[in-house]
């Protein structure tokens, strides 16, 4: 499984103070609703991959973590759940979180208000177009049209939720729903990160302190994947890992997420009212590679709209995360990853094309 940029690809470059203005593109939603659309424009067509990993509906179920047991006052229950959490991080990098305490009505309201945003006119949504990858509110299409040679069948809305909360002005109910939802989800994230810390043999608040989690950068990414007349030719998002510590995702009833597990793409079918969680690059960094962020991708279909909402939780913007010294097998060996401020890492990933784990490879010490 290759996760680095192909030979001959230019090295990743952080953006300038302001990224070059993106091409003015029609949203995929508007394109998909074009009368008589029976084929996709060539700019959305991906070449066939000769060594493409097969897709599997594996009989091996994705791990499930019962959040109520993770925060249980019963030490035996909690210890057992922490061991299960560590195994899920080590074996899959993805797991479902049940009994998390976030009301189902709140999760459904968040999906619905994001759907309402994407239903706004192109002009109304255009008010949220950002000029820089670190703008706190950014609406767009594909991933980064200024560098994407082939476009992805996806519209998005990215909003910084913490430490400073931001919201689009429309729909009017967006602010209140997102504020409540992001706060509740942040609480779930903190407990899971503490469990991950303990599963590594670290003090429960080690990752919290090392990443200044009190001031964590929490980003909401709402994704819209409209029906595509030729889904076998298009991609919603290509194979990539997530920046940050932990991503918590919800979606409507339409599936489309695939995870690379044991060299096969696995279709993920979430449990209703659960979070789909995955560890990000900065858990891989902190754990010195003991837990690894995992490649995943979004595929599209020709029938149904898919909406997913990811809350990416990273260290504080100015925190420079490095491997925990107590996890190094030999203190004489150099660290596997160079420290980089989190906001610079996010900017690096968002300013380039989405390409596997190329951003993490960029900061890996080559001599290890």
Coordinates of C-alpha atoms in Angstrom, one line a residue:
X1 CA 0.0 0.0 0.0
X2 CA 1.7 3.2 -1.1
X3 CA 0.9 6.2 1.0
X4 CA 3.5 8.7 -0.3
X5 CA 3.3 10.9 -3.3
X6 CA 4.2 9.2 -6.6
X7 CA 7.8 9.4 -7.8
X8 CA 8.3 12.7 -9.6
X9 CA 5.5 14.5 -7.7
X10 CA 6.5 18.0 -6.5
X11 CA 7.2 18.2 -2.8
X12 CA 4.4 19.5 -0.6
X13 CA 4.5 23.3 -0.2
X14 CA 2.7 25.3 2.4
X15 CA 0.6 28.0 1.0
X16 CA 1.5 31.7 0.9
X17 CA -0.2 34.1 3.2
X18 CA -3.1 33.9 0.8
X19 CA -3.6 30.9 -1.5
X20 CA -4.0 31.6 -5.2
X21 CA -7.7 32.3 -5.9
X22 CA -9.5 29.0 -6.8
X23 CA -11.1 28.5 -10.1
X24 CA -14.7 29.7 -10.1
X25 CA -16.6 26.4 -10.3
X26 CA -20.2 25.3 -10.4
X27 CA -21.1 23.3 -7.3
X28 CA -21.5 19.6 -7.9
X29 CA -25.0 19.9 -6.5
X30 CA -25.9 22.3 -9.4
X31 CA -24.1 20.2 -11.9
X32 CA -25.9 17.0 -10.7
X33 CA -29.3 18.8 -11.1
X34 CA -28.6 19.8 -14.7
X35 CA -31.5 18.7 -16.9
X36 CA -30.7 15.6 -18.9
X37 CA -27.2 15.0 -17.3
X38 CA -26.3 11.4 -18.3
X39 CA -22.5 11.6 -18.1
X40 CA -20.0 13.5 -16.1
X41 CA -17.5 16.1 -17.5
X42 CA -14.1 14.8 -18.1
X43 CA -12.6 17.0 -15.3
X44 CA -14.4 14.6 -12.8
X45 CA -13.3 11.4 -14.5
X46 CA -10.6 9.4 -12.6
X47 CA -8.3 7.1 -14.5
X48 CA -8.6 3.4 -13.8
X49 CA -6.2 2.1 -11.2
X50 CA -4.6 -1.1 -12.4
X51 CA -3.6 -2.2 -8.9
X52 CA -6.7 -0.9 -7.2
X53 CA -7.3 -2.7 -3.9
X54 CA -10.5 -4.8 -4.0
X55 CA -13.6 -3.8 -2.1
X56 CA -14.8 -6.2 0.7
X57 CA -17.8 -6.3 2.9
X58 CA -15.7 -8.0 5.5
X59 CA -17.2 -10.5 7.9
X60 CA -14.9 -9.0 10.5
X61 CA -17.0 -6.2 12.1
X62 CA -15.5 -2.8 12.7
X63 CA -14.8 -2.4 16.5
X64 CA -17.5 -0.8 18.7
X65 CA -16.7 1.1 21.8
X66 CA -19.4 1.6 24.4
X67 CA -18.8 5.1 25.6
X68 CA -20.8 4.6 28.8
X69 CA -18.3 1.9 29.9
X70 CA -15.4 4.1 29.0
X71 CA -16.5 6.6 31.6
X72 CA -17.8 4.0 34.0
X73 CA -17.1 4.4 37.7
X74 CA -16.5 0.6 37.8
X75 CA -12.7 0.3 37.3
X76 CA -12.9 -3.2 35.8
X77 CA -15.5 -2.1 33.2
X78 CA -13.4 0.9 32.3
X79 CA -10.1 -1.0 32.2
X80 CA -11.6 -3.6 29.8
X81 CA -13.0 -0.9 27.6
X82 CA -9.7 0.9 27.5
X83 CA -8.0 -2.3 26.3
X84 CA -10.7 -2.7 23.6
X85 CA -10.1 0.9 22.6
X86 CA -6.4 0.3 22.3
X87 CA -7.0 -2.8 20.2
X88 CA -9.4 -0.9 17.9
X89 CA -6.7 1.9 17.4
X90 CA -4.0 -0.7 16.7
X91 CA -5.9 -3.0 14.5
X92 CA -8.3 -0.7 12.6
X93 CA -7.7 3.0 13.4
X94 CA -11.5 3.2 13.1
X95 CA -14.3 2.3 15.5
X96 CA -17.9 3.1 16.2
X97 CA -18.9 4.8 19.5
X98 CA -22.3 3.9 21.0
X99 CA -24.1 5.2 24.1
X100 CA -22.2 8.5 23.9
X101 CA -24.9 10.6 25.4
X102 CA -25.3 13.0 22.5
X103 CA -29.1 13.0 21.8
X104 CA -30.2 11.5 18.5
X105 CA -32.4 14.5 17.8
X106 CA -29.4 16.8 18.1
X107 CA -27.4 14.6 15.6
X108 CA -30.4 14.6 13.2
X109 CA -30.9 18.3 13.5
X110 CA -27.2 18.9 12.6
X111 CA -27.5 16.8 9.5
X112 CA -30.8 18.5 8.5
X113 CA -29.4 22.1 9.0
X114 CA -26.4 21.2 6.9
X115 CA -28.7 19.9 4.2
X116 CA -30.6 23.2 4.4
X117 CA -27.3 25.1 3.9
X118 CA -26.5 23.1 0.7
X119 CA -30.1 23.8 -0.5
X120 CA -29.4 27.6 -0.4
X121 CA -28.9 29.4 -3.7
X122 CA -25.4 29.5 -5.2
X123 CA -25.2 33.2 -4.4
X124 CA -26.1 32.6 -0.7
X125 CA -23.6 29.8 -0.4
X126 CA -21.0 31.9 -2.2
X127 CA -21.0 34.3 0.7
X128 CA -19.1 31.7 2.6
X129 CA -16.4 31.1 0.1
X130 CA -13.0 31.5 1.7
X131 CA -9.8 33.0 0.3
X132 CA -7.4 31.1 2.5
X133 CA -7.3 27.5 3.7
X134 CA -7.3 28.7 7.3
X135 CA -10.3 31.0 6.9
X136 CA -12.8 30.0 9.7
X137 CA -15.7 29.6 7.3
X138 CA -15.1 28.1 3.9
X139 CA -17.6 26.8 1.3
X140 CA -16.4 25.1 -1.8
X141 CA -16.4 22.1 -4.1
X142 CA -13.9 19.3 -4.7
X143 CA -11.0 19.5 -2.2
X144 CA -8.7 22.3 -3.4
X145 CA -9.6 23.3 -6.9
X146 CA -6.5 25.5 -7.3
X147 CA -4.4 22.3 -7.4
X148 CA -6.8 19.5 -8.1
X149 CA -6.2 18.3 -11.6
X150 CA -9.3 16.0 -11.4
X151 CA -12.2 17.3 -9.4
X152 CA -14.1 15.3 -6.7
X153 CA -17.8 14.8 -6.8
X154 CA -18.3 16.7 -3.5
X155 CA -19.4 20.1 -2.1
X156 CA -18.3 21.1 1.4
X157 CA -18.7 23.6 4.2
X158 CA -15.8 23.9 6.7
X159 CA -16.3 25.8 9.9
X160 CA -14.0 26.4 12.9
X161 CA -16.0 25.6 16.0
X162 CA -13.3 26.0 18.8
X163 CA -11.5 27.7 20.4
X164 CA -13.5 30.5 18.7
X165 CA -17.0 29.5 17.4
X166 CA -18.0 30.5 13.9
X167 CA -21.2 29.9 11.9
X168 CA -22.7 30.9 8.6
X169 CA -25.5 33.4 8.9
X170 CA -27.9 31.1 6.9
X171 CA -29.8 29.0 7.7
X172 CA -30.7 31.1 10.8
X173 CA -30.9 28.0 13.0
X174 CA -27.4 26.8 12.1
X175 CA -25.6 28.8 14.8
X176 CA -27.6 27.4 17.8
X177 CA -27.6 23.8 16.5
X178 CA -23.9 23.8 15.7
X179 CA -22.9 25.4 19.0
X180 CA -24.7 22.8 21.0
X181 CA -23.6 19.9 18.9
X182 CA -19.9 20.9 18.7
X183 CA -19.8 21.4 22.5
X184 CA -21.3 18.0 23.2
X185 CA -19.1 16.2 20.7
X186 CA -16.0 17.9 22.1
X187 CA -16.8 16.4 25.5
X188 CA -17.0 12.9 23.9
X189 CA -13.7 13.5 22.1
X190 CA -11.9 14.4 25.3
X191 CA -12.9 11.2 27.1
X192 CA -11.9 9.1 24.1
X193 CA -8.5 10.8 23.9
X194 CA -8.0 10.2 27.6
X195 CA -8.8 6.5 27.0
X196 CA -6.4 6.4 24.1
X197 CA -3.7 8.0 26.3
X198 CA -4.2 5.3 29.0
X199 CA -4.3 2.5 26.4
X200 CA -0.7 3.5 25.4
X201 CA 0.4 3.3 29.0
X202 CA 0.5 7.0 29.4
X203 CA -1.1 9.1 32.1
X204 CA -4.7 9.7 31.2
X205 CA -4.2 13.4 30.6
X206 CA -0.9 13.1 28.8
X207 CA -2.2 13.7 25.3
X208 CA -4.6 16.4 26.6
X209 CA -1.6 18.3 28.1
X210 CA 0.8 17.7 25.3
X211 CA -1.6 19.0 22.7
X212 CA -3.2 21.8 24.8
X213 CA -6.6 20.2 24.2
X214 CA -8.4 22.8 26.2
X215 CA -7.7 25.1 23.2
X216 CA -8.1 22.4 20.6
X217 CA -8.8 23.3 17.0
X218 CA -12.2 21.8 16.3
X219 CA -13.3 22.0 12.6
X220 CA -16.7 20.9 11.3
X221 CA -16.6 19.6 7.8
X222 CA -20.0 19.1 6.2
X223 CA -19.8 17.1 3.0
X224 CA -22.5 16.8 0.3
X225 CA -22.2 14.0 -2.3
X226 CA -25.0 14.3 -4.8
X227 CA -26.1 11.4 -7.1
X228 CA -23.6 10.9 -9.9
X229 CA -24.7 9.5 -13.3
X230 CA -21.4 7.6 -13.7
X231 CA -20.3 6.7 -10.1
X232 CA -17.8 4.2 -11.3
X233 CA -15.8 7.0 -12.9
X234 CA -15.9 9.6 -10.1
X235 CA -14.7 9.9 -6.5
X236 CA -16.2 11.7 -3.6
X237 CA -12.8 12.0 -1.9
X238 CA -9.7 10.0 -2.6
X239 CA -7.7 7.9 -0.2
X240 CA -6.4 10.0 2.7
X241 CA -5.8 10.1 6.4
X242 CA -7.0 12.9 8.7
X243 CA -5.0 15.5 10.3
X244 CA -5.4 15.9 14.1
X245 CA -6.2 13.6 17.0
X246 CA -9.7 12.2 16.5
X247 CA -12.5 12.7 14.0
X248 CA -16.1 11.9 14.9
X249 CA -18.4 11.5 11.9
X250 CA -22.1 11.2 11.5
X251 CA -24.1 10.8 8.2
X252 CA -27.5 10.4 6.7
X253 CA -28.8 6.9 5.7
X254 CA -26.7 6.7 2.5
X255 CA -23.4 4.8 2.8
X256 CA -20.3 5.7 0.9
X257 CA -17.3 5.6 3.3
X258 CA -14.6 3.0 2.7
X259 CA -11.7 2.2 5.0
X260 CA -8.5 0.4 4.0
X261 CA -8.2 -2.6 6.2
X262 CA -5.7 -5.4 5.6
X263 CA -5.1 -4.1 2.1
X264 CA -8.8 -4.1 1.1
X265 CA -11.3 -1.4 0.9
X266 CA -14.1 -2.1 3.4
X267 CA -17.6 -0.6 3.1
X268 CA -18.6 0.9 6.4
X269 CA -22.2 0.6 7.6
X270 CA -22.5 2.7 10.7
X271 CA -24.8 1.7 13.6
X272 CA -27.7 4.1 13.9
X273 CA -27.1 6.9 16.4
X274 CA -23.4 6.2 16.7
X275 CA -20.3 8.2 16.0
X276 CA -17.8 6.7 13.5
X277 CA -14.5 7.6 15.0
X278 CA -11.0 7.5 13.5
X279 CA -7.6 8.4 14.8
X280 CA -5.7 11.1 13.0
X281 CA -2.1 11.7 12.0
X282 CA -1.3 13.4 15.3
X283 CA -2.2 10.2 17.3
X284 CA 0.3 8.4 15.1
X285 CA 2.9 11.1 15.8
X286 CA 2.2 11.1 19.6
X287 CA 2.3 7.3 19.8
X288 CA 5.5 7.1 17.8
X289 CA 3.7 5.0 15.2
X290 CA 2.2 2.5 17.7
X291 CA -1.2 3.6 16.5
X292 CA -1.5 4.6 12.8
X293 CA -3.9 6.9 11.1
X294 CA -5.7 4.9 8.4
X295 CA -6.5 5.6 4.7
X296 CA -10.2 6.1 3.9
X297 CA -12.1 7.4 0.9
X298 CA -15.6 8.5 -0.1
X299 CA -17.4 6.8 -3.1
X300 CA -20.5 8.0 -4.8
X301 CA -23.7 6.4 -6.2
X302 CA -26.2 7.2 -8.9
X303 CA -29.4 7.3 -6.7
X304 CA -29.1 9.0 -3.4
X305 CA -27.6 12.1 -1.8
X306 CA -25.1 11.4 0.9
X307 CA -24.4 13.9 3.6
X308 CA -21.7 13.4 6.2
X309 CA -20.6 15.7 9.0
X310 CA -17.1 15.2 10.4
X311 CA -15.8 17.0 13.5
X312 CA -12.0 17.0 13.3
X313 CA -10.3 17.5 16.7
X314 CA -6.7 18.6 16.7
X315 CA -4.2 20.0 19.1
X316 CA -4.3 23.8 19.8
X317 CA -3.3 25.7 16.6
X318 CA 0.1 26.7 18.0
X319 CA 0.9 23.3 19.7
X320 CA 3.8 21.4 18.1
X321 CA 3.2 17.8 18.8
X322 CA 6.0 15.2 19.0
X323 CA 6.2 11.6 20.0
X324 CA 5.8 10.9 23.8
X325 CA 9.4 10.2 25.1
X326 CA 8.3 7.3 27.2
X327 CA 7.1 5.4 24.1
X328 CA 10.5 5.5 22.5
X329 CA 12.1 2.1 22.5
X330 CA 15.6 3.5 22.4
X331 CA 16.1 7.0 23.7
X332 CA 19.3 7.3 21.7
X333 CA 17.4 7.0 18.4
X334 CA 16.0 10.2 16.8
X335 CA 12.3 10.8 16.8
X336 CA 10.4 9.4 13.9
X337 CA 8.5 12.6 13.2
X338 CA 9.6 16.2 13.2
X339 CA 7.5 18.6 15.4
X340 CA 5.4 21.1 13.5
X341 CA 2.8 23.6 14.7
X342 CA -0.7 22.1 14.1
X343 CA -1.9 25.1 12.2
X344 CA 1.1 24.8 9.8
X345 CA 0.3 21.1 9.4
X346 CA -3.3 21.8 8.5
X347 CA -2.3 24.5 6.1
X348 CA 0.2 22.1 4.5
X349 CA -2.5 19.5 3.9
X350 CA -5.2 21.8 2.8
X351 CA -3.0 23.7 0.4
X352 CA -1.9 20.7 -1.6
X353 CA -3.8 17.9 -3.4
X354 CA -5.2 15.2 -1.1
X355 CA -2.8 12.3 -1.5
X356 CA -2.8 9.4 0.9
X357 CA -0.6 10.2 3.9
X358 CA 1.8 12.5 2.0
X359 CA 1.5 15.2 4.6
X360 CA 2.6 12.9 7.4
X361 CA 5.4 11.6 5.2
X362 CA 6.6 15.2 4.8
X363 CA 7.5 15.4 8.5
X364 CA 8.8 11.9 8.9
X365 CA 12.5 11.6 9.6
X366 CA 13.8 9.7 6.7
X367 CA 16.7 8.1 8.6
X368 CA 14.3 6.1 10.9

